[in-house]
Amino acid sequence: MNHLSGRKIGILGGSFDPIHNGHLAIAKAAYTDFDLDEVWFIPAGHSPNKNESGMTRPEYRAEMVALAVKPYPYFKMSTVEIEAEETSYTYLTLTKLKNRYPDTIFYFIMGADSLDYFEEWKHPEIICEKAVVLVAVRDHWNMEDVKKKIHAIEQLFHAKIYPLSCDRFDAASRNIRQMIKKGEDTGQLVPDAVSQFIKEHHLYENEK
């Protein structure tokens, strides 16, 4: 019998270049609010939305994620996308996971800003078929607007979508990379172990 039978697993993907405390806060909110068993962080391999030549090596991004999640027994890092040869489309990743763990209920965590163009993703209908969708809503968003968008997408794709309230986090990975390049302190933005790894490997010091 599959050891993940009937479990509820959150999925949080991204380039994680670098992973920061905002990512961890979203995962904690999903874990708590939806009574999940675990949240899996999945660093992108061949990202459909990013220029790979400008991204940090996959093994470094994966190591940063592993360091960030280490203190939390209910967080895991998965290399399912890094190990894949094809582009890391969400529908493909969820299909693989669902085939591997058919009795698991997956909760795909995405940002509310992605709702505006969710229909343009590759096979959004498959994403909605394979997972419950959790939409991370920052406290400065208008919740009524978000709920209207959720309702429209639910009707379009027969989806289960729920808002996930998160505290405001004012730095994106791009901003953090720029801060590191300038020698500014990012101690409040990334976990200590990740900050140390970045220093040891001289990451982002020549960020464009």
PDB file of C-alpha atoms in Angstrom:
ATOM      1  CA  MET A   1       0.000   0.000   0.000  1.00  0.00           C
ATOM      2  CA  ASN A   2       1.275   3.474  -0.900  1.00  0.00           C
ATOM      3  CA  HIS A   3       2.674   5.205   2.183  1.00  0.00           C
ATOM      4  CA  LEU A   4       1.181   8.513   0.994  1.00  0.00           C
ATOM      5  CA  SER A   5      -2.334   7.083   0.734  1.00  0.00           C
ATOM      6  CA  GLY A   6      -4.968   9.684   1.521  1.00  0.00           C
ATOM      7  CA  ARG A   7      -2.452  12.339   2.498  1.00  0.00           C
ATOM      8  CA  LYS A   8      -2.841  16.037   1.744  1.00  0.00           C
ATOM      9  CA  ILE A   9       0.281  17.504   0.173  1.00  0.00           C
ATOM     10  CA  GLY A  10       0.875  21.136  -0.733  1.00  0.00           C
ATOM     11  CA  ILE A  11       2.964  21.909  -3.818  1.00  0.00           C
ATOM     12  CA  LEU A  12       4.937  25.153  -4.024  1.00  0.00           C
ATOM     13  CA  GLY A  13       6.988  25.583  -7.176  1.00  0.00           C
ATOM     14  CA  GLY A  14       9.250  28.345  -8.408  1.00  0.00           C
ATOM     15  CA  SER A  15      12.763  29.188  -9.480  1.00  0.00           C
ATOM     16  CA  PHE A  16      13.671  29.881  -5.801  1.00  0.00           C
ATOM     17  CA  ASP A  17      16.569  32.049  -6.920  1.00  0.00           C
ATOM     18  CA  PRO A  18      16.942  32.465  -3.982  1.00  0.00           C
ATOM     19  CA  ILE A  19      14.238  31.022  -1.743  1.00  0.00           C
ATOM     20  CA  HIS A  20      13.156  33.639   0.820  1.00  0.00           C
ATOM     21  CA  ASN A  21      11.044  33.991   3.948  1.00  0.00           C
ATOM     22  CA  GLY A  22       8.004  34.965   1.891  1.00  0.00           C
ATOM     23  CA  HIS A  23       7.996  31.508   0.298  1.00  0.00           C
ATOM     24  CA  LEU A  24       8.192  29.888   3.731  1.00  0.00           C
ATOM     25  CA  ALA A  25       5.362  32.079   5.057  1.00  0.00           C
ATOM     26  CA  ILE A  26       3.038  31.055   2.208  1.00  0.00           C
ATOM     27  CA  ALA A  27       3.864  27.373   2.793  1.00  0.00           C
ATOM     28  CA  LYS A  28       3.237  27.704   6.539  1.00  0.00           C
ATOM     29  CA  ALA A  29      -0.125  29.381   5.905  1.00  0.00           C
ATOM     30  CA  ALA A  30      -1.184  26.576   3.540  1.00  0.00           C
ATOM     31  CA  TYR A  31       0.011  23.888   5.943  1.00  0.00           C
ATOM     32  CA  THR A  32      -1.907  25.406   8.860  1.00  0.00           C
ATOM     33  CA  ASP A  33      -5.076  26.691   7.194  1.00  0.00           C
ATOM     34  CA  PHE A  34      -5.749  23.594   5.098  1.00  0.00           C
ATOM     35  CA  ASP A  35      -4.527  20.970   7.550  1.00  0.00           C
ATOM     36  CA  LEU A  36      -1.927  19.607   5.133  1.00  0.00           C
ATOM     37  CA  ASP A  37       0.377  16.720   5.991  1.00  0.00           C
ATOM     38  CA  GLU A  38       3.346  18.253   4.185  1.00  0.00           C
ATOM     39  CA  VAL A  39       4.319  20.984   1.750  1.00  0.00           C
ATOM     40  CA  TRP A  40       6.727  20.066  -1.030  1.00  0.00           C
ATOM     41  CA  PHE A  41       8.951  22.804  -2.488  1.00  0.00           C
ATOM     42  CA  ILE A  42       9.769  22.098  -6.145  1.00  0.00           C
ATOM     43  CA  PRO A  43      12.575  24.162  -7.696  1.00  0.00           C
ATOM     44  CA  ALA A  44      12.039  24.637 -11.441  1.00  0.00           C
ATOM     45  CA  GLY A  45      14.310  22.791 -13.817  1.00  0.00           C
ATOM     46  CA  HIS A  46      13.682  24.186 -17.302  1.00  0.00           C
ATOM     47  CA  SER A  47      11.410  27.091 -16.469  1.00  0.00           C
ATOM     48  CA  PRO A  48       8.850  28.101 -19.131  1.00  0.00           C
ATOM     49  CA  ASN A  49       8.918  31.728 -17.947  1.00  0.00           C
ATOM     50  CA  LYS A  50      12.586  32.436 -17.220  1.00  0.00           C
ATOM     51  CA  ASN A  51      15.766  32.722 -19.258  1.00  0.00           C
ATOM     52  CA  GLU A  52      17.768  29.752 -17.983  1.00  0.00           C
ATOM     53  CA  SER A  53      21.114  31.364 -18.810  1.00  0.00           C
ATOM     54  CA  GLY A  54      20.297  34.008 -16.202  1.00  0.00           C
ATOM     55  CA  MET A  55      19.288  31.526 -13.519  1.00  0.00           C
ATOM     56  CA  THR A  56      21.519  30.082 -10.820  1.00  0.00           C
ATOM     57  CA  ARG A  57      22.567  26.463 -11.352  1.00  0.00           C
ATOM     58  CA  PRO A  58      19.739  24.038 -10.446  1.00  0.00           C
ATOM     59  CA  GLU A  59      21.830  22.177  -7.862  1.00  0.00           C
ATOM     60  CA  TYR A  60      22.541  25.454  -6.025  1.00  0.00           C
ATOM     61  CA  ARG A  61      18.874  26.481  -6.034  1.00  0.00           C
ATOM     62  CA  ALA A  62      17.894  23.023  -4.786  1.00  0.00           C
ATOM     63  CA  GLU A  63      20.514  23.167  -2.031  1.00  0.00           C
ATOM     64  CA  MET A  64      19.202  26.560  -0.888  1.00  0.00           C
ATOM     65  CA  VAL A  65      15.674  25.150  -0.721  1.00  0.00           C
ATOM     66  CA  ALA A  66      16.908  22.105   1.202  1.00  0.00           C
ATOM     67  CA  LEU A  67      18.645  24.380   3.732  1.00  0.00           C
ATOM     68  CA  ALA A  68      15.565  26.591   4.089  1.00  0.00           C
ATOM     69  CA  VAL A  69      13.137  23.733   4.749  1.00  0.00           C
ATOM     70  CA  LYS A  70      15.444  21.681   6.985  1.00  0.00           C
ATOM     71  CA  PRO A  71      14.114  23.126  10.294  1.00  0.00           C
ATOM     72  CA  TYR A  72      10.538  22.134   9.398  1.00  0.00           C
ATOM     73  CA  PRO A  73       9.664  18.422   9.539  1.00  0.00           C
ATOM     74  CA  TYR A  74       6.514  19.039   7.457  1.00  0.00           C
ATOM     75  CA  PHE A  75       8.401  20.714   4.578  1.00  0.00           C
ATOM     76  CA  LYS A  76      10.234  18.725   1.904  1.00  0.00           C
ATOM     77  CA  MET A  77      12.276  19.573  -1.174  1.00  0.00           C
ATOM     78  CA  SER A  78      11.546  17.662  -4.383  1.00  0.00           C
ATOM     79  CA  THR A  79      13.840  17.489  -7.417  1.00  0.00           C
ATOM     80  CA  VAL A  80      11.088  16.155  -9.710  1.00  0.00           C
ATOM     81  CA  GLU A  81      11.413  19.156 -12.069  1.00  0.00           C
ATOM     82  CA  ILE A  82      15.194  19.502 -11.892  1.00  0.00           C
ATOM     83  CA  GLU A  83      15.583  15.839 -12.846  1.00  0.00           C
ATOM     84  CA  ALA A  84      13.202  16.155 -15.815  1.00  0.00           C
ATOM     85  CA  GLU A  85      14.535  16.831 -19.285  1.00  0.00           C
ATOM     86  CA  GLU A  86      11.419  18.611 -20.513  1.00  0.00           C
ATOM     87  CA  THR A  87      10.181  22.113 -19.655  1.00  0.00           C
ATOM     88  CA  SER A  88       8.834  22.371 -16.101  1.00  0.00           C
ATOM     89  CA  TYR A  89       5.176  22.963 -16.868  1.00  0.00           C
ATOM     90  CA  THR A  90       2.930  22.737 -13.819  1.00  0.00           C
ATOM     91  CA  TYR A  91       0.452  20.392 -15.498  1.00  0.00           C
ATOM     92  CA  LEU A  92       3.267  17.924 -16.297  1.00  0.00           C
ATOM     93  CA  THR A  93       4.628  18.002 -12.752  1.00  0.00           C
ATOM     94  CA  LEU A  94       1.196  17.455 -11.210  1.00  0.00           C
ATOM     95  CA  THR A  95       0.453  14.645 -13.670  1.00  0.00           C
ATOM     96  CA  LYS A  96       3.711  12.899 -12.702  1.00  0.00           C
ATOM     97  CA  LEU A  97       3.013  13.297  -8.996  1.00  0.00           C
ATOM     98  CA  LYS A  98      -0.583  12.129  -9.303  1.00  0.00           C
ATOM     99  CA  ASN A  99       0.529   9.056 -11.280  1.00  0.00           C
ATOM    100  CA  ARG A 100       3.177   8.297  -8.662  1.00  0.00           C
ATOM    101  CA  TYR A 101       0.883   8.924  -5.674  1.00  0.00           C
ATOM    102  CA  PRO A 102      -2.682   8.342  -6.941  1.00  0.00           C
ATOM    103  CA  ASP A 103      -4.319   8.405  -3.498  1.00  0.00           C
ATOM    104  CA  THR A 104      -2.723  11.685  -2.440  1.00  0.00           C
ATOM    105  CA  ILE A 105      -4.703  14.933  -2.578  1.00  0.00           C
ATOM    106  CA  PHE A 106      -2.446  17.645  -3.966  1.00  0.00           C
ATOM    107  CA  TYR A 107      -2.898  21.339  -3.215  1.00  0.00           C
ATOM    108  CA  PHE A 108      -1.167  23.547  -5.766  1.00  0.00           C
ATOM    109  CA  ILE A 109      -0.140  26.887  -4.253  1.00  0.00           C
ATOM    110  CA  MET A 110       0.058  29.901  -6.578  1.00  0.00           C
ATOM    111  CA  GLY A 111       0.102  33.681  -6.250  1.00  0.00           C
ATOM    112  CA  ALA A 112      -3.082  35.689  -6.692  1.00  0.00           C
ATOM    113  CA  ASP A 113      -1.367  37.737  -9.416  1.00  0.00           C
ATOM    114  CA  SER A 114      -1.308  34.593 -11.577  1.00  0.00           C
ATOM    115  CA  LEU A 115      -5.125  34.465 -11.619  1.00  0.00           C
ATOM    116  CA  ASP A 116      -5.171  37.204 -14.247  1.00  0.00           C
ATOM    117  CA  TYR A 117      -3.502  34.979 -16.831  1.00  0.00           C
ATOM    118  CA  PHE A 118      -4.195  31.470 -15.492  1.00  0.00           C
ATOM    119  CA  GLU A 119      -6.168  30.630 -18.651  1.00  0.00           C
ATOM    120  CA  GLU A 120      -2.956  31.204 -20.633  1.00  0.00           C
ATOM    121  CA  TRP A 121      -0.978  28.587 -18.692  1.00  0.00           C
ATOM    122  CA  LYS A 122      -0.321  25.269 -20.406  1.00  0.00           C
ATOM    123  CA  HIS A 123      -3.355  23.048 -19.813  1.00  0.00           C
ATOM    124  CA  PRO A 124      -4.961  24.813 -16.845  1.00  0.00           C
ATOM    125  CA  GLU A 125      -7.768  22.248 -17.025  1.00  0.00           C
ATOM    126  CA  ILE A 126      -5.281  19.467 -16.166  1.00  0.00           C
ATOM    127  CA  ILE A 127      -3.883  21.482 -13.248  1.00  0.00           C
ATOM    128  CA  CYS A 128      -7.429  21.873 -11.888  1.00  0.00           C
ATOM    129  CA  GLU A 129      -8.159  18.186 -12.441  1.00  0.00           C
ATOM    130  CA  LYS A 130      -5.022  17.002 -10.613  1.00  0.00           C
ATOM    131  CA  ALA A 131      -5.027  19.413  -7.665  1.00  0.00           C
ATOM    132  CA  VAL A 132      -6.984  21.731  -5.441  1.00  0.00           C
ATOM    133  CA  VAL A 133      -5.665  25.246  -6.116  1.00  0.00           C
ATOM    134  CA  LEU A 134      -4.729  27.577  -3.262  1.00  0.00           C
ATOM    135  CA  VAL A 135      -4.320  31.228  -4.190  1.00  0.00           C
ATOM    136  CA  ALA A 136      -1.954  33.190  -1.946  1.00  0.00           C
ATOM    137  CA  VAL A 137      -3.524  36.610  -1.307  1.00  0.00           C
ATOM    138  CA  ARG A 138      -1.383  39.356   0.227  1.00  0.00           C
ATOM    139  CA  ASP A 139      -3.064  41.657   2.731  1.00  0.00           C
ATOM    140  CA  HIS A 140      -2.996  44.615   0.295  1.00  0.00           C
ATOM    141  CA  TRP A 141      -5.139  42.793  -2.288  1.00  0.00           C
ATOM    142  CA  ASN A 142      -8.870  43.395  -2.610  1.00  0.00           C
ATOM    143  CA  MET A 143     -10.369  40.075  -1.511  1.00  0.00           C
ATOM    144  CA  GLU A 144     -13.660  40.685  -3.339  1.00  0.00           C
ATOM    145  CA  ASP A 145     -11.806  41.092  -6.646  1.00  0.00           C
ATOM    146  CA  VAL A 146      -9.853  37.911  -5.976  1.00  0.00           C
ATOM    147  CA  LYS A 147     -13.045  35.974  -5.167  1.00  0.00           C
ATOM    148  CA  LYS A 148     -14.638  37.111  -8.437  1.00  0.00           C
ATOM    149  CA  LYS A 149     -11.635  35.869 -10.402  1.00  0.00           C
ATOM    150  CA  ILE A 150     -11.651  32.588  -8.483  1.00  0.00           C
ATOM    151  CA  HIS A 151     -15.342  32.082  -9.226  1.00  0.00           C
ATOM    152  CA  ALA A 152     -14.818  32.729 -12.950  1.00  0.00           C
ATOM    153  CA  ILE A 153     -11.954  30.218 -13.170  1.00  0.00           C
ATOM    154  CA  GLU A 154     -13.887  27.636 -11.136  1.00  0.00           C
ATOM    155  CA  GLN A 155     -16.720  27.865 -13.657  1.00  0.00           C
ATOM    156  CA  LEU A 156     -14.354  27.663 -16.604  1.00  0.00           C
ATOM    157  CA  PHE A 157     -12.330  24.636 -15.474  1.00  0.00           C
ATOM    158  CA  HIS A 158     -14.586  22.895 -12.917  1.00  0.00           C
ATOM    159  CA  ALA A 159     -11.903  23.742 -10.378  1.00  0.00           C
ATOM    160  CA  LYS A 160     -11.662  23.811  -6.601  1.00  0.00           C
ATOM    161  CA  ILE A 161      -9.901  27.063  -5.724  1.00  0.00           C
ATOM    162  CA  TYR A 162      -9.545  28.635  -2.294  1.00  0.00           C
ATOM    163  CA  PRO A 163      -7.949  31.907  -1.192  1.00  0.00           C
ATOM    164  CA  LEU A 164      -4.992  31.640   1.159  1.00  0.00           C
ATOM    165  CA  SER A 165      -4.384  34.723   3.300  1.00  0.00           C
ATOM    166  CA  CYS A 166      -0.733  35.661   3.795  1.00  0.00           C
ATOM    167  CA  ASP A 167       1.072  38.490   5.526  1.00  0.00           C
ATOM    168  CA  ARG A 168       2.645  41.074   3.278  1.00  0.00           C
ATOM    169  CA  PHE A 169       6.221  40.345   2.214  1.00  0.00           C
ATOM    170  CA  ASP A 170       7.852  43.245   0.449  1.00  0.00           C
ATOM    171  CA  ALA A 171      10.814  41.644  -1.295  1.00  0.00           C
ATOM    172  CA  ALA A 172      10.909  39.385  -4.344  1.00  0.00           C
ATOM    173  CA  SER A 173      13.851  37.157  -5.247  1.00  0.00           C
ATOM    174  CA  ARG A 174      14.870  39.692  -7.901  1.00  0.00           C
ATOM    175  CA  ASN A 175      15.085  42.488  -5.302  1.00  0.00           C
ATOM    176  CA  ILE A 176      17.061  40.252  -2.945  1.00  0.00           C
ATOM    177  CA  ARG A 177      19.589  39.470  -5.693  1.00  0.00           C
ATOM    178  CA  GLN A 178      20.058  43.196  -6.317  1.00  0.00           C
ATOM    179  CA  MET A 179      20.518  43.842  -2.588  1.00  0.00           C
ATOM    180  CA  ILE A 180      23.211  41.153  -2.382  1.00  0.00           C
ATOM    181  CA  LYS A 181      24.996  42.648  -5.383  1.00  0.00           C
ATOM    182  CA  LYS A 182      25.074  46.021  -3.592  1.00  0.00           C
ATOM    183  CA  GLY A 183      26.327  44.400  -0.378  1.00  0.00           C
ATOM    184  CA  GLU A 184      23.133  45.229   1.516  1.00  0.00           C
ATOM    185  CA  ASP A 185      21.887  43.181   4.471  1.00  0.00           C
ATOM    186  CA  THR A 186      19.231  40.586   3.557  1.00  0.00           C
ATOM    187  CA  GLY A 187      19.109  38.983   7.014  1.00  0.00           C
ATOM    188  CA  GLN A 188      15.406  39.669   7.526  1.00  0.00           C
ATOM    189  CA  LEU A 189      14.486  38.341   4.080  1.00  0.00           C
ATOM    190  CA  VAL A 190      16.186  34.951   3.722  1.00  0.00           C
ATOM    191  CA  PRO A 191      16.870  32.143   6.227  1.00  0.00           C
ATOM    192  CA  ASP A 192      20.298  32.318   7.889  1.00  0.00           C
ATOM    193  CA  ALA A 193      21.484  29.036   6.369  1.00  0.00           C
ATOM    194  CA  VAL A 194      20.557  30.266   2.885  1.00  0.00           C
ATOM    195  CA  SER A 195      22.314  33.586   3.475  1.00  0.00           C
ATOM    196  CA  GLN A 196      25.457  31.699   4.521  1.00  0.00           C
ATOM    197  CA  PHE A 197      25.295  29.456   1.438  1.00  0.00           C
ATOM    198  CA  ILE A 198      24.983  32.523  -0.820  1.00  0.00           C
ATOM    199  CA  LYS A 199      28.077  34.073   0.775  1.00  0.00           C
ATOM    200  CA  GLU A 200      30.113  30.870   0.599  1.00  0.00           C
ATOM    201  CA  HIS A 201      29.369  30.409  -3.106  1.00  0.00           C
ATOM    202  CA  HIS A 202      29.527  34.124  -3.989  1.00  0.00           C
ATOM    203  CA  LEU A 203      26.075  34.007  -5.557  1.00  0.00           C
ATOM    204  CA  TYR A 204      24.438  37.121  -7.027  1.00  0.00           C
ATOM    205  CA  GLU A 205      27.542  39.276  -6.530  1.00  0.00           C
ATOM    206  CA  ASN A 206      27.607  40.055 -10.261  1.00  0.00           C
ATOM    207  CA  GLU A 207      23.840  40.197 -10.744  1.00  0.00           C
ATOM    208  CA  LYS A 208      22.806  42.132 -13.881  1.00  0.00           C
TER     209      LYS A 208
END
